[in-house]
Amino acid sequence: LGEGWIVTASADGTVRVWQKGLAIRILQPPQDFKLSSLRSGKSISLVVDPTRVMSESPAIHSAIPIPGEESRILVVPRSSIAFLVDLEGNVLQVYEAESPESEFFAATATSSVAYLASSTGNCLVFSLRKGKLLETIRGFAVDSTTKTNRDHRIAEISAMTHHPFKPSILAAFSNDKTQKKGILAVW
């Protein structure tokens, strides 16, 4: 981000944009977000009045600045929709999970793609600019559990990142509940 800018994600369902120690903007994805609004060409903002923050919103687990374009942020709530927004809170792009029942658990982004780990056990790879699903990495969460797992149980991916110079190399951390420690898997 630019000098003095910080972006934080919160379990209260908000993203705060800070400058020089002051929260200058609060963003919160609406619970009733309709993709048709964005497709109709309407401008959508996630900015909310601090007195109107909804208490029942899904936690925001990731607010990721886009490399090389730090004025854009990938905002990922624990829901079936993730957002690319600018620092003003304007929605630039939306990314949908496989179904409204699935949730995004973790994310990482390069300058051109967003990787979103889903509760279905897949990793969805989206074009950052167009929002188009480019690839589905099936069994992503299954591969993140213990190799002795015969039930093919899906671990919840807690965090993920990509190699800074080879973005096709991913690493994911899962909290496989069958072990005392989680597992780090690299693709």
PDB file of C-alpha atoms in Angstrom:
ATOM      1  CA  LEU A   1       0.000   0.000   0.000  1.00  0.00           C
ATOM      2  CA  GLY A   2       1.022   3.584  -0.347  1.00  0.00           C
ATOM      3  CA  GLU A   3       3.018   5.242   2.378  1.00  0.00           C
ATOM      4  CA  GLY A   4       1.105   5.362   5.637  1.00  0.00           C
ATOM      5  CA  TRP A   5      -1.757   3.085   4.449  1.00  0.00           C
ATOM      6  CA  ILE A   6      -2.711  -0.088   6.313  1.00  0.00           C
ATOM      7  CA  VAL A   7      -5.651  -2.415   5.672  1.00  0.00           C
ATOM      8  CA  THR A   8      -6.957  -4.774   8.362  1.00  0.00           C
ATOM      9  CA  ALA A   9      -9.524  -7.590   8.202  1.00  0.00           C
ATOM     10  CA  SER A  10     -11.677  -8.438  11.201  1.00  0.00           C
ATOM     11  CA  ALA A  11     -13.885 -11.152  12.654  1.00  0.00           C
ATOM     12  CA  ASP A  12     -16.615  -8.513  13.031  1.00  0.00           C
ATOM     13  CA  GLY A  13     -17.102  -8.659   9.242  1.00  0.00           C
ATOM     14  CA  THR A  14     -15.326  -5.409   8.413  1.00  0.00           C
ATOM     15  CA  VAL A  15     -12.198  -4.220   6.667  1.00  0.00           C
ATOM     16  CA  ARG A  16     -10.689  -1.006   7.936  1.00  0.00           C
ATOM     17  CA  VAL A  17      -8.523   1.265   5.815  1.00  0.00           C
ATOM     18  CA  TRP A  18      -6.065   3.185   7.970  1.00  0.00           C
ATOM     19  CA  GLN A  19      -3.852   6.122   7.181  1.00  0.00           C
ATOM     20  CA  LYS A  20      -1.308   7.446   9.652  1.00  0.00           C
ATOM     21  CA  GLY A  21      -2.961   5.617  12.549  1.00  0.00           C
ATOM     22  CA  LEU A  22      -6.542   6.706  11.833  1.00  0.00           C
ATOM     23  CA  ALA A  23      -9.305   4.495  10.462  1.00  0.00           C
ATOM     24  CA  ILE A  24     -10.465   6.577   7.504  1.00  0.00           C
ATOM     25  CA  ARG A  25     -12.837   4.028   5.986  1.00  0.00           C
ATOM     26  CA  ILE A  26     -14.813   0.969   7.074  1.00  0.00           C
ATOM     27  CA  LEU A  27     -15.789  -1.569   4.439  1.00  0.00           C
ATOM     28  CA  GLN A  28     -18.364  -4.313   4.963  1.00  0.00           C
ATOM     29  CA  PRO A  29     -19.758  -6.620   2.295  1.00  0.00           C
ATOM     30  CA  PRO A  30     -23.564  -6.625   2.323  1.00  0.00           C
ATOM     31  CA  GLN A  31     -25.205  -9.885   3.353  1.00  0.00           C
ATOM     32  CA  ASP A  32     -27.715  -9.638   0.528  1.00  0.00           C
ATOM     33  CA  PHE A  33     -25.180  -8.912  -2.223  1.00  0.00           C
ATOM     34  CA  LYS A  34     -26.558  -9.653  -5.686  1.00  0.00           C
ATOM     35  CA  LEU A  35     -24.187 -10.245  -8.580  1.00  0.00           C
ATOM     36  CA  SER A  36     -26.841  -8.853 -10.911  1.00  0.00           C
ATOM     37  CA  SER A  37     -26.189  -5.410  -9.363  1.00  0.00           C
ATOM     38  CA  LEU A  38     -22.577  -5.482 -10.486  1.00  0.00           C
ATOM     39  CA  ARG A  39     -23.365  -6.955 -13.895  1.00  0.00           C
ATOM     40  CA  SER A  40     -25.944  -4.248 -14.563  1.00  0.00           C
ATOM     41  CA  GLY A  41     -23.144  -1.692 -14.523  1.00  0.00           C
ATOM     42  CA  LYS A  42     -24.135  -0.101 -11.217  1.00  0.00           C
ATOM     43  CA  SER A  43     -21.290   1.188  -9.092  1.00  0.00           C
ATOM     44  CA  ILE A  44     -21.170  -0.649  -5.769  1.00  0.00           C
ATOM     45  CA  SER A  45     -19.361   0.511  -2.657  1.00  0.00           C
ATOM     46  CA  LEU A  46     -18.625  -1.504   0.480  1.00  0.00           C
ATOM     47  CA  VAL A  47     -18.157   1.629   2.595  1.00  0.00           C
ATOM     48  CA  VAL A  48     -20.403   1.710   5.667  1.00  0.00           C
ATOM     49  CA  ASP A  49     -21.099   4.324   8.286  1.00  0.00           C
ATOM     50  CA  PRO A  50     -19.357   3.285  11.544  1.00  0.00           C
ATOM     51  CA  THR A  51     -22.714   3.475  13.356  1.00  0.00           C
ATOM     52  CA  ARG A  52     -24.288   1.015  10.877  1.00  0.00           C
ATOM     53  CA  VAL A  53     -21.837  -1.887  10.997  1.00  0.00           C
ATOM     54  CA  MET A  54     -23.882  -5.107  10.875  1.00  0.00           C
ATOM     55  CA  SER A  55     -23.115  -7.424  13.764  1.00  0.00           C
ATOM     56  CA  GLU A  56     -24.156 -10.654  12.011  1.00  0.00           C
ATOM     57  CA  SER A  57     -21.736 -10.413   9.065  1.00  0.00           C
ATOM     58  CA  PRO A  58     -19.350 -13.257   8.168  1.00  0.00           C
ATOM     59  CA  ALA A  59     -15.806 -12.757   9.441  1.00  0.00           C
ATOM     60  CA  ILE A  60     -13.351 -11.275   6.965  1.00  0.00           C
ATOM     61  CA  HIS A  61     -10.331 -13.565   7.081  1.00  0.00           C
ATOM     62  CA  SER A  62      -8.292 -11.939   4.300  1.00  0.00           C
ATOM     63  CA  ALA A  63      -7.685  -8.424   3.013  1.00  0.00           C
ATOM     64  CA  ILE A  64      -4.827  -8.866   0.571  1.00  0.00           C
ATOM     65  CA  PRO A  65      -3.157  -5.968  -1.286  1.00  0.00           C
ATOM     66  CA  ILE A  66      -2.623  -6.870  -4.943  1.00  0.00           C
ATOM     67  CA  PRO A  67       1.110  -6.995  -5.764  1.00  0.00           C
ATOM     68  CA  GLY A  68       2.154  -4.104  -7.966  1.00  0.00           C
ATOM     69  CA  GLU A  69      -1.251  -2.407  -7.599  1.00  0.00           C
ATOM     70  CA  GLU A  70      -1.515  -1.831  -3.875  1.00  0.00           C
ATOM     71  CA  SER A  71      -4.521   0.464  -4.272  1.00  0.00           C
ATOM     72  CA  ARG A  72      -6.557  -2.708  -4.927  1.00  0.00           C
ATOM     73  CA  ILE A  73      -7.438  -5.232  -2.212  1.00  0.00           C
ATOM     74  CA  LEU A  74      -8.838  -8.758  -2.371  1.00  0.00           C
ATOM     75  CA  VAL A  75     -11.445  -8.913   0.423  1.00  0.00           C
ATOM     76  CA  VAL A  76     -12.430 -12.462   1.398  1.00  0.00           C
ATOM     77  CA  PRO A  77     -15.214 -13.013   3.919  1.00  0.00           C
ATOM     78  CA  ARG A  78     -16.081 -16.470   5.181  1.00  0.00           C
ATOM     79  CA  SER A  79     -18.855 -16.709   2.597  1.00  0.00           C
ATOM     80  CA  SER A  80     -19.392 -17.761  -1.015  1.00  0.00           C
ATOM     81  CA  ILE A  81     -18.379 -14.392  -2.491  1.00  0.00           C
ATOM     82  CA  ALA A  82     -15.040 -12.547  -2.466  1.00  0.00           C
ATOM     83  CA  PHE A  83     -14.453  -8.985  -3.680  1.00  0.00           C
ATOM     84  CA  LEU A  84     -11.737  -7.002  -5.403  1.00  0.00           C
ATOM     85  CA  VAL A  85     -12.059  -3.416  -4.172  1.00  0.00           C
ATOM     86  CA  ASP A  86     -10.080  -0.205  -4.351  1.00  0.00           C
ATOM     87  CA  LEU A  87      -9.031   1.807  -1.290  1.00  0.00           C
ATOM     88  CA  GLU A  88     -12.166   3.923  -1.685  1.00  0.00           C
ATOM     89  CA  GLY A  89     -14.279   0.781  -1.165  1.00  0.00           C
ATOM     90  CA  ASN A  90     -15.575   0.516  -4.736  1.00  0.00           C
ATOM     91  CA  VAL A  91     -16.203  -3.058  -5.906  1.00  0.00           C
ATOM     92  CA  LEU A  92     -14.110  -3.744  -9.013  1.00  0.00           C
ATOM     93  CA  GLN A  93     -14.743  -7.487  -9.357  1.00  0.00           C
ATOM     94  CA  VAL A  94     -16.559 -10.344  -7.629  1.00  0.00           C
ATOM     95  CA  TYR A  95     -15.556 -14.018  -7.333  1.00  0.00           C
ATOM     96  CA  GLU A  96     -18.132 -16.731  -6.608  1.00  0.00           C
ATOM     97  CA  ALA A  97     -17.664 -20.121  -4.946  1.00  0.00           C
ATOM     98  CA  GLU A  98     -19.054 -23.270  -6.587  1.00  0.00           C
ATOM     99  CA  SER A  99     -22.362 -22.907  -4.749  1.00  0.00           C
ATOM    100  CA  PRO A 100     -24.006 -20.462  -2.337  1.00  0.00           C
ATOM    101  CA  GLU A 101     -23.580 -23.057   0.437  1.00  0.00           C
ATOM    102  CA  SER A 102     -19.795 -23.233   0.104  1.00  0.00           C
ATOM    103  CA  GLU A 103     -17.450 -20.760   1.792  1.00  0.00           C
ATOM    104  CA  PHE A 104     -14.003 -19.403   1.090  1.00  0.00           C
ATOM    105  CA  PHE A 105     -11.552 -20.364   3.851  1.00  0.00           C
ATOM    106  CA  ALA A 106      -8.273 -18.839   2.644  1.00  0.00           C
ATOM    107  CA  ALA A 107      -6.858 -16.825  -0.233  1.00  0.00           C
ATOM    108  CA  THR A 108      -3.786 -15.443  -1.915  1.00  0.00           C
ATOM    109  CA  ALA A 109      -3.369 -13.263  -4.985  1.00  0.00           C
ATOM    110  CA  THR A 110      -0.779 -12.435  -7.615  1.00  0.00           C
ATOM    111  CA  SER A 111      -0.944  -9.431  -9.921  1.00  0.00           C
ATOM    112  CA  SER A 112      -3.153 -11.426 -12.306  1.00  0.00           C
ATOM    113  CA  VAL A 113      -4.949 -14.242 -10.439  1.00  0.00           C
ATOM    114  CA  ALA A 114      -6.779 -14.902  -7.175  1.00  0.00           C
ATOM    115  CA  TYR A 115      -6.477 -18.325  -5.522  1.00  0.00           C
ATOM    116  CA  LEU A 116      -9.434 -19.058  -3.220  1.00  0.00           C
ATOM    117  CA  ALA A 117      -9.621 -22.221  -1.084  1.00  0.00           C
ATOM    118  CA  SER A 118     -13.219 -23.373  -0.770  1.00  0.00           C
ATOM    119  CA  SER A 119     -15.075 -25.437   1.823  1.00  0.00           C
ATOM    120  CA  THR A 120     -15.695 -27.992  -0.943  1.00  0.00           C
ATOM    121  CA  GLY A 121     -12.007 -28.910  -0.769  1.00  0.00           C
ATOM    122  CA  ASN A 122     -11.155 -27.249  -4.078  1.00  0.00           C
ATOM    123  CA  CYS A 123      -8.967 -24.259  -4.841  1.00  0.00           C
ATOM    124  CA  LEU A 124     -10.572 -21.914  -7.356  1.00  0.00           C
ATOM    125  CA  VAL A 125      -8.248 -19.879  -9.574  1.00  0.00           C
ATOM    126  CA  PHE A 126      -9.823 -16.689 -10.934  1.00  0.00           C
ATOM    127  CA  SER A 127      -8.686 -14.017 -13.364  1.00  0.00           C
ATOM    128  CA  LEU A 128      -8.244 -11.032 -11.080  1.00  0.00           C
ATOM    129  CA  ARG A 129      -9.447  -8.485 -13.638  1.00  0.00           C
ATOM    130  CA  LYS A 130     -12.245 -10.388 -15.375  1.00  0.00           C
ATOM    131  CA  GLY A 131     -13.522 -12.499 -12.485  1.00  0.00           C
ATOM    132  CA  LYS A 132     -13.561 -15.541 -14.751  1.00  0.00           C
ATOM    133  CA  LEU A 133     -12.873 -18.956 -13.222  1.00  0.00           C
ATOM    134  CA  LEU A 134      -9.670 -20.107 -14.923  1.00  0.00           C
ATOM    135  CA  GLU A 135      -9.097 -23.408 -13.147  1.00  0.00           C
ATOM    136  CA  THR A 136     -10.386 -25.596 -10.336  1.00  0.00           C
ATOM    137  CA  ILE A 137      -7.707 -27.471  -8.422  1.00  0.00           C
ATOM    138  CA  ARG A 138      -9.715 -30.466  -7.214  1.00  0.00           C
ATOM    139  CA  GLY A 139      -8.785 -32.287  -4.034  1.00  0.00           C
ATOM    140  CA  PHE A 140      -6.784 -29.301  -2.795  1.00  0.00           C
ATOM    141  CA  ALA A 141      -7.861 -29.779   0.835  1.00  0.00           C
ATOM    142  CA  VAL A 142      -7.654 -33.585   0.665  1.00  0.00           C
ATOM    143  CA  ASP A 143      -4.004 -33.257  -0.344  1.00  0.00           C
ATOM    144  CA  SER A 144      -3.522 -30.997   2.678  1.00  0.00           C
ATOM    145  CA  THR A 145      -4.387 -33.711   5.198  1.00  0.00           C
ATOM    146  CA  THR A 146      -2.374 -36.635   6.467  1.00  0.00           C
ATOM    147  CA  LYS A 147      -1.328 -39.095   3.776  1.00  0.00           C
ATOM    148  CA  THR A 148      -2.758 -41.965   5.840  1.00  0.00           C
ATOM    149  CA  ASN A 149      -6.234 -40.516   5.562  1.00  0.00           C
ATOM    150  CA  ARG A 150      -8.356 -43.289   4.029  1.00  0.00           C
ATOM    151  CA  ASP A 151     -11.651 -41.421   4.321  1.00  0.00           C
ATOM    152  CA  HIS A 152     -10.464 -38.571   2.095  1.00  0.00           C
ATOM    153  CA  ARG A 153     -11.632 -36.179   4.749  1.00  0.00           C
ATOM    154  CA  ILE A 154     -11.398 -32.530   3.765  1.00  0.00           C
ATOM    155  CA  ALA A 155      -9.188 -30.402   5.991  1.00  0.00           C
ATOM    156  CA  GLU A 156     -10.037 -26.760   6.435  1.00  0.00           C
ATOM    157  CA  ILE A 157      -7.363 -24.660   4.748  1.00  0.00           C
ATOM    158  CA  SER A 158      -6.398 -21.968   7.265  1.00  0.00           C
ATOM    159  CA  ALA A 159      -3.873 -20.042   5.215  1.00  0.00           C
ATOM    160  CA  MET A 160      -2.254 -20.055   1.811  1.00  0.00           C
ATOM    161  CA  THR A 161       0.375 -18.164  -0.138  1.00  0.00           C
ATOM    162  CA  HIS A 162       2.212 -18.312  -3.442  1.00  0.00           C
ATOM    163  CA  HIS A 163       5.882 -18.115  -4.357  1.00  0.00           C
ATOM    164  CA  PRO A 164       6.788 -14.455  -5.038  1.00  0.00           C
ATOM    165  CA  PHE A 165       8.683 -15.228  -8.264  1.00  0.00           C
ATOM    166  CA  LYS A 166       6.876 -18.387  -9.407  1.00  0.00           C
ATOM    167  CA  PRO A 167       3.173 -17.702  -8.721  1.00  0.00           C
ATOM    168  CA  SER A 168       2.157 -21.176  -9.889  1.00  0.00           C
ATOM    169  CA  ILE A 169       3.802 -22.616  -6.748  1.00  0.00           C
ATOM    170  CA  LEU A 170       1.285 -22.584  -3.894  1.00  0.00           C
ATOM    171  CA  ALA A 171       1.570 -23.445  -0.227  1.00  0.00           C
ATOM    172  CA  ALA A 172      -1.405 -24.129   2.031  1.00  0.00           C
ATOM    173  CA  PHE A 173      -1.661 -24.741   5.752  1.00  0.00           C
ATOM    174  CA  SER A 174      -4.485 -26.921   7.025  1.00  0.00           C
ATOM    175  CA  ASN A 175      -5.724 -27.572  10.504  1.00  0.00           C
ATOM    176  CA  ASP A 176      -6.244 -31.310  10.182  1.00  0.00           C
ATOM    177  CA  LYS A 177      -7.956 -32.069  13.477  1.00  0.00           C
ATOM    178  CA  THR A 178      -6.562 -35.620  13.595  1.00  0.00           C
ATOM    179  CA  GLN A 179      -3.120 -34.291  14.467  1.00  0.00           C
ATOM    180  CA  LYS A 180      -1.766 -32.032  17.166  1.00  0.00           C
ATOM    181  CA  LYS A 181      -0.186 -29.837  14.510  1.00  0.00           C
ATOM    182  CA  GLY A 182      -1.450 -28.678  11.143  1.00  0.00           C
ATOM    183  CA  ILE A 183       0.048 -29.610   7.785  1.00  0.00           C
ATOM    184  CA  LEU A 184       1.875 -27.421   5.298  1.00  0.00           C
ATOM    185  CA  ALA A 185       1.470 -28.650   1.718  1.00  0.00           C
ATOM    186  CA  VAL A 186       3.229 -27.233  -1.338  1.00  0.00           C
ATOM    187  CA  TRP A 187       2.055 -27.544  -4.938  1.00  0.00           C
TER     188      TRP A 187
END
